PDB file of C-alpha atoms in Angstrom:
ATOM      1  CA  UNK X  29      10.372 178.131 -31.807  1.00 73.00           C
ATOM      2  CA  UNK X  30       9.744 179.781 -28.417  1.00 77.00           C
ATOM      3  CA  UNK X  31      11.946 177.890 -25.478  1.00 79.00           C
ATOM      4  CA  UNK X  32      10.169 176.526 -22.692  1.00 86.00           C
ATOM      5  CA  UNK X  33      12.961 176.937 -19.810  1.00 92.00           C
ATOM      6  CA  UNK X  34      14.722 180.010 -19.067  1.00 95.00           C
ATOM      7  CA  UNK X  35      17.086 182.118 -21.582  1.00 96.00           C
ATOM      8  CA  UNK X  36      20.042 181.398 -19.772  1.00 96.00           C
ATOM      9  CA  UNK X  37      24.281 181.663 -20.804  1.00 97.00           C
ATOM     10  CA  UNK X  38      27.217 180.101 -19.318  1.00 98.00           C
ATOM     11  CA  UNK X  39      30.705 181.306 -19.432  1.00 98.00           C
ATOM     12  CA  UNK X  40      34.091 179.224 -18.149  1.00 97.00           C
ATOM     13  CA  UNK X  41      37.507 180.386 -18.587  1.00 97.00           C
ATOM     14  CA  UNK X  42      40.458 177.790 -17.264  1.00 96.00           C
ATOM     15  CA  UNK X  43      43.599 179.142 -16.590  1.00 96.00           C
ATOM     16  CA  UNK X  44      46.758 177.738 -15.100  1.00 95.00           C
ATOM     17  CA  UNK X  45      46.078 179.674 -11.544  1.00 97.00           C
ATOM     18  CA  UNK X  46      42.075 179.863 -11.744  1.00 97.00           C
ATOM     19  CA  UNK X  47      38.432 178.524 -12.684  1.00 98.00           C
ATOM     20  CA  UNK X  48      36.057 181.433 -13.465  1.00 97.00           C
ATOM     21  CA  UNK X  49      32.558 181.082 -14.475  1.00 97.00           C
ATOM     22  CA  UNK X  50      30.007 183.699 -15.510  1.00 98.00           C
ATOM     23  CA  UNK X  51      26.319 182.639 -15.592  1.00 98.00           C
ATOM     24  CA  UNK X  52      23.628 185.191 -17.468  1.00 98.00           C
ATOM     25  CA  UNK X  53      19.763 184.818 -17.176  1.00 98.00           C
ATOM     26  CA  UNK X  54      18.010 187.058 -19.702  1.00 97.00           C
ATOM     27  CA  UNK X  55      14.713 188.160 -19.364  1.00 96.00           C
ATOM     28  CA  UNK X  56      12.400 185.858 -21.664  1.00 94.00           C
ATOM     29  CA  UNK X  57      10.694 187.521 -24.641  1.00 92.00           C
ATOM     30  CA  UNK X  58      12.664 190.734 -24.280  1.00 95.00           C
ATOM     31  CA  UNK X  59      15.021 190.583 -27.646  1.00 95.00           C
ATOM     32  CA  UNK X  60      15.350 187.997 -30.378  1.00 94.00           C
ATOM     33  CA  UNK X  61      17.571 185.431 -30.996  1.00 93.00           C
ATOM     34  CA  UNK X  62      20.063 187.274 -32.892  1.00 96.00           C
ATOM     35  CA  UNK X  63      20.305 190.145 -29.977  1.00 97.00           C
ATOM     36  CA  UNK X  64      20.515 187.240 -27.095  1.00 97.00           C
ATOM     37  CA  UNK X  65      23.284 186.000 -29.000  1.00 97.00           C
ATOM     38  CA  UNK X  66      25.134 189.270 -29.076  1.00 98.00           C
ATOM     39  CA  UNK X  67      25.136 189.603 -25.792  1.00 98.00           C
ATOM     40  CA  UNK X  68      26.558 186.130 -24.998  1.00 98.00           C
ATOM     41  CA  UNK X  69      29.213 186.895 -27.694  1.00 98.00           C
ATOM     42  CA  UNK X  70      30.057 189.880 -25.781  1.00 98.00           C
ATOM     43  CA  UNK X  71      30.180 188.284 -22.118  1.00 98.00           C
ATOM     44  CA  UNK X  72      32.875 185.484 -23.750  1.00 98.00           C
ATOM     45  CA  UNK X  73      34.796 188.673 -25.008  1.00 98.00           C
ATOM     46  CA  UNK X  74      34.678 190.485 -21.543  1.00 97.00           C
ATOM     47  CA  UNK X  75      35.520 186.899 -19.871  1.00 97.00           C
ATOM     48  CA  UNK X  76      38.536 186.288 -22.021  1.00 97.00           C
ATOM     49  CA  UNK X  77      39.556 189.910 -21.789  1.00 96.00           C
ATOM     50  CA  UNK X  78      39.434 189.384 -17.626  1.00 95.00           C
ATOM     51  CA  UNK X  79      41.511 186.419 -18.096  1.00 95.00           C
ATOM     52  CA  UNK X  80      43.859 188.217 -19.652  1.00 94.00           C
ATOM     53  CA  UNK X  81      44.010 190.820 -17.012  1.00 94.00           C
ATOM     54  CA  UNK X  82      42.234 193.717 -18.705  1.00 96.00           C
ATOM     55  CA  UNK X  83      39.616 195.527 -17.775  1.00 95.00           C
ATOM     56  CA  UNK X  84      36.399 194.361 -19.821  1.00 90.00           C
ATOM     57  CA  UNK X  85      35.012 197.026 -21.925  1.00 93.00           C
ATOM     58  CA  UNK X  86      31.945 195.712 -23.686  1.00 97.00           C
ATOM     59  CA  UNK X  87      28.716 197.178 -22.411  1.00 97.00           C
ATOM     60  CA  UNK X  88      26.029 194.008 -22.481  1.00 97.00           C
ATOM     61  CA  UNK X  89      22.581 196.468 -22.516  1.00 96.00           C
ATOM     62  CA  UNK X  90      21.365 194.422 -19.497  1.00 97.00           C
ATOM     63  CA  UNK X  91      18.000 195.495 -17.878  1.00 95.00           C
ATOM     64  CA  UNK X  92      17.749 196.231 -14.361  1.00 93.00           C
ATOM     65  CA  UNK X  93      16.724 192.681 -13.342  1.00 94.00           C
ATOM     66  CA  UNK X  94      19.404 190.680 -15.474  1.00 98.00           C
ATOM     67  CA  UNK X  95      23.236 190.600 -13.849  1.00 97.00           C
ATOM     68  CA  UNK X  96      25.875 188.572 -14.521  1.00 97.00           C
ATOM     69  CA  UNK X  97      26.557 185.627 -11.727  1.00 98.00           C
ATOM     70  CA  UNK X  98      30.338 185.538 -11.221  1.00 97.00           C
ATOM     71  CA  UNK X  99      32.733 182.609  -9.190  1.00 97.00           C
ATOM     72  CA  UNK X 100      35.974 182.202  -9.362  1.00 97.00           C
ATOM     73  CA  UNK X 101      38.342 179.129  -7.714  1.00 98.00           C
ATOM     74  CA  UNK X 102      41.834 180.497  -7.285  1.00 98.00           C
ATOM     75  CA  UNK X 103      44.244 177.194  -7.273  1.00 98.00           C
ATOM     76  CA  UNK X 104      46.962 176.727  -4.922  1.00 97.00           C
ATOM     77  CA  UNK X 105      50.132 176.231  -6.163  1.00 98.00           C
ATOM     78  CA  UNK X 106      50.464 172.404  -5.388  1.00 98.00           C
ATOM     79  CA  UNK X 107      47.248 172.544  -7.357  1.00 98.00           C
ATOM     80  CA  UNK X 108      48.826 174.180 -10.506  1.00 98.00           C
ATOM     81  CA  UNK X 109      51.861 171.679 -10.543  1.00 98.00           C
ATOM     82  CA  UNK X 110      49.484 168.426 -10.705  1.00 97.00           C
ATOM     83  CA  UNK X 111      47.140 170.347 -13.472  1.00 95.00           C
ATOM     84  CA  UNK X 112      50.600 171.015 -15.497  1.00 95.00           C
ATOM     85  CA  UNK X 113      51.775 167.274 -14.523  1.00 96.00           C
ATOM     86  CA  UNK X 114      54.543 168.462 -12.868  1.00 97.00           C
ATOM     87  CA  UNK X 115      53.554 166.925  -9.583  1.00 98.00           C
ATOM     88  CA  UNK X 116      51.499 163.311  -9.691  1.00 98.00           C
ATOM     89  CA  UNK X 117      49.636 163.361  -6.550  1.00 98.00           C
ATOM     90  CA  UNK X 118      48.722 166.233  -3.752  1.00 98.00           C
ATOM     91  CA  UNK X 119      47.631 165.153  -0.391  1.00 97.00           C
ATOM     92  CA  UNK X 120      45.653 167.320   2.027  1.00 96.00           C
ATOM     93  CA  UNK X 121      44.722 166.618   5.811  1.00 96.00           C
ATOM     94  CA  UNK X 122      44.913 163.408   7.848  1.00 95.00           C
ATOM     95  CA  UNK X 123      47.771 162.723  10.091  1.00 90.00           C
ATOM     96  CA  UNK X 124      51.306 163.545   9.090  1.00 87.00           C
ATOM     97  CA  UNK X 125      52.534 160.860   6.247  1.00 82.00           C
ATOM     98  CA  UNK X 126      55.336 158.861   6.775  1.00 72.00           C
ATOM     99  CA  UNK X 127      58.580 158.855   4.461  1.00 66.00           C
ATOM    100  CA  UNK X 128      58.017 155.857   2.327  1.00 65.00           C
ATOM    101  CA  UNK X 129      55.069 154.657   3.475  1.00 72.00           C
ATOM    102  CA  UNK X 130      53.625 151.342   2.161  1.00 76.00           C
ATOM    103  CA  UNK X 131      50.619 149.373   3.220  1.00 89.00           C
ATOM    104  CA  UNK X 132      47.931 151.900   2.678  1.00 96.00           C
ATOM    105  CA  UNK X 133      44.571 151.897   2.527  1.00 98.00           C
ATOM    106  CA  UNK X 134      43.476 153.799  -0.355  1.00 98.00           C
ATOM    107  CA  UNK X 135      39.755 154.558  -1.219  1.00 98.00           C
ATOM    108  CA  UNK X 136      39.837 155.585  -4.624  1.00 98.00           C
ATOM    109  CA  UNK X 137      36.439 157.594  -6.037  1.00 96.00           C
ATOM    110  CA  UNK X 138      35.037 160.415  -7.992  1.00 95.00           C
ATOM    111  CA  UNK X 139      32.982 161.142  -4.776  1.00 97.00           C
ATOM    112  CA  UNK X 140      30.376 163.171  -6.237  1.00 96.00           C
ATOM    113  CA  UNK X 141      29.057 163.619  -3.806  1.00 96.00           C
ATOM    114  CA  UNK X 142      30.065 161.816  -0.996  1.00 97.00           C
ATOM    115  CA  UNK X 143      27.568 160.064   1.126  1.00 94.00           C
ATOM    116  CA  UNK X 144      26.975 157.519   3.841  1.00 94.00           C
ATOM    117  CA  UNK X 145      27.704 154.213   1.576  1.00 93.00           C
ATOM    118  CA  UNK X 146      31.453 155.813   1.209  1.00 95.00           C
ATOM    119  CA  UNK X 147      31.726 156.936   4.754  1.00 96.00           C
ATOM    120  CA  UNK X 148      30.282 152.932   5.699  1.00 95.00           C
ATOM    121  CA  UNK X 149      32.316 151.431   3.130  1.00 96.00           C
ATOM    122  CA  UNK X 150      35.380 153.149   4.876  1.00 97.00           C
ATOM    123  CA  UNK X 151      34.620 152.394   8.440  1.00 96.00           C
ATOM    124  CA  UNK X 152      34.460 148.636   7.697  1.00 97.00           C
ATOM    125  CA  UNK X 153      37.796 148.550   5.772  1.00 97.00           C
ATOM    126  CA  UNK X 154      39.502 150.561   8.814  1.00 97.00           C
ATOM    127  CA  UNK X 155      38.043 147.619  11.223  1.00 96.00           C
ATOM    128  CA  UNK X 156      38.943 144.672   9.054  1.00 96.00           C
ATOM    129  CA  UNK X 157      42.769 146.130   7.787  1.00 96.00           C
ATOM    130  CA  UNK X 158      43.601 148.118  10.936  1.00 95.00           C
ATOM    131  CA  UNK X 159      44.515 150.893   8.954  1.00 95.00           C
ATOM    132  CA  UNK X 160      43.120 154.474   8.457  1.00 95.00           C
ATOM    133  CA  UNK X 161      41.651 154.942   4.782  1.00 97.00           C
ATOM    134  CA  UNK X 162      42.834 157.828   2.373  1.00 98.00           C
ATOM    135  CA  UNK X 163      40.967 158.705  -0.145  1.00 98.00           C
ATOM    136  CA  UNK X 164      41.851 159.529  -3.725  1.00 98.00           C
ATOM    137  CA  UNK X 165      40.705 161.405  -6.428  1.00 98.00           C
ATOM    138  CA  UNK X 166      42.075 161.625  -9.862  1.00 98.00           C
ATOM    139  CA  UNK X 167      41.830 164.746 -11.748  1.00 98.00           C
ATOM    140  CA  UNK X 168      41.900 162.411 -14.920  1.00 97.00           C
ATOM    141  CA  UNK X 169      39.294 159.679 -15.884  1.00 91.00           C
ATOM    142  CA  UNK X 170      39.471 157.503 -18.750  1.00 84.00           C
ATOM    143  CA  UNK X 171      35.561 158.050 -19.413  1.00 82.00           C
ATOM    144  CA  UNK X 172      35.048 161.542 -18.278  1.00 86.00           C
ATOM    145  CA  UNK X 173      36.842 165.154 -18.556  1.00 86.00           C
ATOM    146  CA  UNK X 174      39.454 166.439 -16.280  1.00 92.00           C
ATOM    147  CA  UNK X 175      38.272 167.879 -13.373  1.00 97.00           C
ATOM    148  CA  UNK X 176      38.538 171.848 -13.060  1.00 97.00           C
ATOM    149  CA  UNK X 177      39.711 173.650  -9.970  1.00 98.00           C
ATOM    150  CA  UNK X 178      36.176 174.162  -8.910  1.00 98.00           C
ATOM    151  CA  UNK X 179      35.178 170.707  -8.992  1.00 97.00           C
ATOM    152  CA  UNK X 180      38.403 169.630  -7.313  1.00 98.00           C
ATOM    153  CA  UNK X 181      37.782 172.165  -4.020  1.00 98.00           C
ATOM    154  CA  UNK X 182      33.999 171.228  -4.173  1.00 98.00           C
ATOM    155  CA  UNK X 183      35.074 167.284  -3.857  1.00 98.00           C
ATOM    156  CA  UNK X 184      37.987 167.826  -1.538  1.00 98.00           C
ATOM    157  CA  UNK X 185      36.252 169.933   0.343  1.00 97.00           C
ATOM    158  CA  UNK X 186      33.457 167.461   1.456  1.00 98.00           C
ATOM    159  CA  UNK X 187      36.160 166.066   3.764  1.00 98.00           C
ATOM    160  CA  UNK X 188      37.218 167.316   7.173  1.00 95.00           C
ATOM    161  CA  UNK X 189      40.280 167.934   8.263  1.00 96.00           C
ATOM    162  CA  UNK X 190      40.931 164.569   9.843  1.00 96.00           C
ATOM    163  CA  UNK X 191      40.811 162.714   6.651  1.00 97.00           C
ATOM    164  CA  UNK X 192      43.977 162.396   4.321  1.00 98.00           C
ATOM    165  CA  UNK X 193      42.455 163.179   0.483  1.00 98.00           C
ATOM    166  CA  UNK X 194      44.896 162.608  -2.148  1.00 98.00           C
ATOM    167  CA  UNK X 195      44.036 164.528  -5.451  1.00 98.00           C
ATOM    168  CA  UNK X 196      45.989 162.407  -8.198  1.00 98.00           C
ATOM    169  CA  UNK X 197      46.834 162.266 -11.994  1.00 98.00           C
ATOM    170  CA  UNK X 198      46.215 158.603 -11.926  1.00 97.00           C
ATOM    171  CA  UNK X 199      43.318 157.678 -13.706  1.00 95.00           C
ATOM    172  CA  UNK X 200      43.697 153.881 -14.152  1.00 95.00           C
ATOM    173  CA  UNK X 201      44.748 151.302 -11.018  1.00 97.00           C
ATOM    174  CA  UNK X 202      47.844 150.660 -12.983  1.00 96.00           C
ATOM    175  CA  UNK X 203      49.126 153.932 -12.296  1.00 97.00           C
ATOM    176  CA  UNK X 204      47.706 153.666  -8.680  1.00 98.00           C
ATOM    177  CA  UNK X 205      49.521 150.895  -7.974  1.00 97.00           C
ATOM    178  CA  UNK X 206      52.653 152.437  -9.013  1.00 97.00           C
ATOM    179  CA  UNK X 207      51.837 155.312  -6.995  1.00 97.00           C
ATOM    180  CA  UNK X 208      50.495 153.414  -3.672  1.00 96.00           C
ATOM    181  CA  UNK X 209      53.034 149.999  -3.868  1.00 96.00           C
ATOM    182  CA  UNK X 210      51.349 147.695  -1.280  1.00 97.00           C
ATOM    183  CA  UNK X 211      48.305 149.425  -0.925  1.00 97.00           C
ATOM    184  CA  UNK X 212      44.857 148.058  -0.507  1.00 98.00           C
ATOM    185  CA  UNK X 213      42.311 149.580  -2.969  1.00 98.00           C
ATOM    186  CA  UNK X 214      38.483 149.791  -1.539  1.00 98.00           C
ATOM    187  CA  UNK X 215      36.244 149.222  -4.554  1.00 97.00           C
ATOM    188  CA  UNK X 216      32.748 148.073  -5.128  1.00 96.00           C
ATOM    189  CA  UNK X 217      32.302 145.001  -7.843  1.00 95.00           C
ATOM    190  CA  UNK X 218      31.412 147.528 -10.629  1.00 94.00           C
ATOM    191  CA  UNK X 219      34.691 148.996 -10.224  1.00 95.00           C
ATOM    192  CA  UNK X 220      36.817 145.818 -10.166  1.00 97.00           C
ATOM    193  CA  UNK X 221      34.675 144.156 -13.262  1.00 95.00           C
ATOM    194  CA  UNK X 222      35.817 147.426 -14.964  1.00 94.00           C
ATOM    195  CA  UNK X 223      39.664 146.827 -14.269  1.00 96.00           C
ATOM    196  CA  UNK X 224      39.637 143.268 -16.149  1.00 95.00           C
ATOM    197  CA  UNK X 225      37.934 144.835 -19.331  1.00 95.00           C
ATOM    198  CA  UNK X 226      40.358 144.956 -21.968  1.00 94.00           C
ATOM    199  CA  UNK X 227      38.987 148.070 -23.336  1.00 92.00           C
ATOM    200  CA  UNK X 228      40.570 150.219 -20.691  1.00 90.00           C
ATOM    201  CA  UNK X 229      44.170 148.516 -22.434  1.00 93.00           C
ATOM    202  CA  UNK X 230      43.461 149.249 -25.938  1.00 91.00           C
ATOM    203  CA  UNK X 231      40.689 146.326 -26.258  1.00 95.00           C
ATOM    204  CA  UNK X 232      44.090 144.052 -25.959  1.00 96.00           C
ATOM    205  CA  UNK X 233      42.945 141.419 -23.765  1.00 94.00           C
ATOM    206  CA  UNK X 234      47.383 140.341 -23.409  1.00 95.00           C
ATOM    207  CA  UNK X 235      47.785 143.847 -22.437  1.00 96.00           C
ATOM    208  CA  UNK X 236      45.121 143.662 -19.820  1.00 96.00           C
ATOM    209  CA  UNK X 237      46.605 140.586 -18.426  1.00 95.00           C
ATOM    210  CA  UNK X 238      50.245 142.339 -18.379  1.00 96.00           C
ATOM    211  CA  UNK X 239      48.922 144.899 -16.397  1.00 97.00           C
ATOM    212  CA  UNK X 240      46.829 143.148 -13.876  1.00 97.00           C
ATOM    213  CA  UNK X 241      50.123 141.430 -13.124  1.00 97.00           C
ATOM    214  CA  UNK X 242      51.792 144.906 -12.466  1.00 97.00           C
ATOM    215  CA  UNK X 243      49.003 145.400 -10.138  1.00 98.00           C
ATOM    216  CA  UNK X 244      50.002 142.023  -8.229  1.00 97.00           C
ATOM    217  CA  UNK X 245      53.771 142.637  -8.404  1.00 97.00           C
ATOM    218  CA  UNK X 246      53.564 145.577  -6.933  1.00 97.00           C
ATOM    219  CA  UNK X 247      51.999 144.223  -3.978  1.00 97.00           C
ATOM    220  CA  UNK X 248      48.709 145.310  -4.375  1.00 98.00           C
ATOM    221  CA  UNK X 249      45.503 144.360  -3.156  1.00 98.00           C
ATOM    222  CA  UNK X 250      41.386 145.071  -3.620  1.00 98.00           C
ATOM    223  CA  UNK X 251      39.196 144.894  -0.812  1.00 98.00           C
ATOM    224  CA  UNK X 252      35.455 144.248  -2.739  1.00 98.00           C
ATOM    225  CA  UNK X 253      32.048 145.539  -1.547  1.00 97.00           C
ATOM    226  CA  UNK X 254      28.904 144.527  -3.137  1.00 95.00           C
ATOM    227  CA  UNK X 255      26.918 146.671  -5.628  1.00 93.00           C
ATOM    228  CA  UNK X 256      23.586 147.321  -7.048  1.00 88.00           C
ATOM    229  CA  UNK X 257      24.149 146.992 -10.796  1.00 85.00           C
ATOM    230  CA  UNK X 258      21.010 147.105 -12.000  1.00 80.00           C
ATOM    231  CA  UNK X 259      20.004 143.436 -11.964  1.00 82.00           C
ATOM    232  CA  UNK X 260      20.258 143.021  -8.403  1.00 90.00           C
ATOM    233  CA  UNK X 261      23.228 143.233  -5.907  1.00 92.00           C
ATOM    234  CA  UNK X 262      26.328 141.524  -6.886  1.00 94.00           C
ATOM    235  CA  UNK X 263      29.026 140.361  -4.855  1.00 95.00           C
ATOM    236  CA  UNK X 264      32.104 139.369  -5.601  1.00 96.00           C
ATOM    237  CA  UNK X 265      31.727 135.678  -5.907  1.00 95.00           C
ATOM    238  CA  UNK X 266      29.034 136.302  -8.430  1.00 94.00           C
ATOM    239  CA  UNK X 267      31.296 137.883 -10.951  1.00 95.00           C
ATOM    240  CA  UNK X 268      34.110 136.282 -13.421  1.00 95.00           C
ATOM    241  CA  UNK X 269      37.338 137.744 -13.071  1.00 96.00           C
ATOM    242  CA  UNK X 270      40.838 136.698 -14.815  1.00 95.00           C
ATOM    243  CA  UNK X 271      43.691 135.820 -12.717  1.00 88.00           C
ATOM    244  CA  UNK X 272      45.952 137.441 -11.278  1.00 90.00           C
ATOM    245  CA  UNK X 273      43.378 139.661 -10.288  1.00 97.00           C
ATOM    246  CA  UNK X 274      40.996 137.250  -8.418  1.00 97.00           C
ATOM    247  CA  UNK X 275      43.985 136.060  -6.260  1.00 97.00           C
ATOM    248  CA  UNK X 276      44.562 139.678  -4.806  1.00 98.00           C
ATOM    249  CA  UNK X 277      40.809 140.504  -4.044  1.00 98.00           C
ATOM    250  CA  UNK X 278      39.144 140.081  -0.958  1.00 98.00           C
ATOM    251  CA  UNK X 279      35.104 139.987  -0.179  1.00 97.00           C
ATOM    252  CA  UNK X 280      33.092 141.839   1.941  1.00 97.00           C
ATOM    253  CA  UNK X 281      30.119 140.212   2.689  1.00 94.00           C
ATOM    254  CA  UNK X 282      26.869 141.510   2.258  1.00 92.00           C
ATOM    255  CA  UNK X 283      25.901 140.016   5.515  1.00 92.00           C
ATOM    256  CA  UNK X 284      28.727 142.764   7.077  1.00 92.00           C
ATOM    257  CA  UNK X 285      27.898 145.441   4.789  1.00 90.00           C
ATOM    258  CA  UNK X 286      25.591 146.365   2.166  1.00 86.00           C
ATOM    259  CA  UNK X 287      24.246 150.210   0.962  1.00 79.00           C
ATOM    260  CA  UNK X 288      22.655 150.568  -2.081  1.00 75.00           C
ATOM    261  CA  UNK X 289      22.911 154.325  -2.034  1.00 61.00           C
ATOM    262  CA  UNK X 290      24.336 155.752  -5.799  1.00 63.00           C
ATOM    263  CA  UNK X 291      26.330 159.000  -6.459  1.00 59.00           C
ATOM    264  CA  UNK X 292      24.338 158.806  -9.788  1.00 63.00           C
ATOM    265  CA  UNK X 293      21.166 158.183  -7.897  1.00 64.00           C
ATOM    266  CA  UNK X 294      21.873 161.215  -5.463  1.00 56.00           C
ATOM    267  CA  UNK X 295      22.780 163.720  -8.461  1.00 56.00           C
ATOM    268  CA  UNK X 296      19.636 162.565  -9.972  1.00 67.00           C
ATOM    269  CA  UNK X 297      17.406 163.531  -7.183  1.00 65.00           C
ATOM    270  CA  UNK X 298      19.343 166.809  -6.309  1.00 66.00           C
ATOM    271  CA  UNK X 299      18.275 167.800  -9.805  1.00 68.00           C
ATOM    272  CA  UNK X 300      15.021 166.845  -9.537  1.00 71.00           C
ATOM    273  CA  UNK X 301      14.602 168.391  -6.528  1.00 70.00           C
ATOM    274  CA  UNK X 302      15.768 172.034  -8.320  1.00 62.00           C
ATOM    275  CA  UNK X 303      13.224 171.688 -11.377  1.00 52.00           C
TER     276      UNK X 303
END
């Protein structure tokens, strides 16, 4: 059947040193499906050749109005070490780090995108805890694919040089607590509820409780902000949490700070605006 939208193809190449993309929009109705797929195949082969340091040699046979859009993000050595798991964390921006510093205020998140809700939470946390907030983006996630260099650059680049931003390989809070002992983590009620779900611990209730105990044993705490969770605004005191997680959580009342902005809704609005 005829496609309603544009005839387009995207190719992504990930190496240890860069992330590269190639995008092509083909003129509708000019070729049949078989000829379009041949062009896409040649685009893939040319992209692989370039990634291997070779000159692309296949002629795609494009018309004057068709062209390949190219983008590439070169990774600094520290990011390459992070992707190779040679290091667990990379810090950028912010004031100089103190050796062996504990008692940090860490704001973990995808920040896709960073919005005024995040900024407001960070401001309140600094006022309540008397310490600067450091943001943390894990390139690994229990529920999503790992981040490539393009995404790492885009997300970390949303923060000014005055903010400390960590890129880490710590997708779970057990790992974050090991990396940042004694830290207070800024989270929403949706996140703190997920921390207590056994499905993140092999569906093992005993393993879940043991993990929560390790977080508490490392001296970590959670500063919890209310969130809109589909059924309305939900605060910490409205959700059930097991010990010892409950004992290391501190609530920020909705009267002190409430922001219903959602990164998911912002991304959806941005997509709708492009269609």
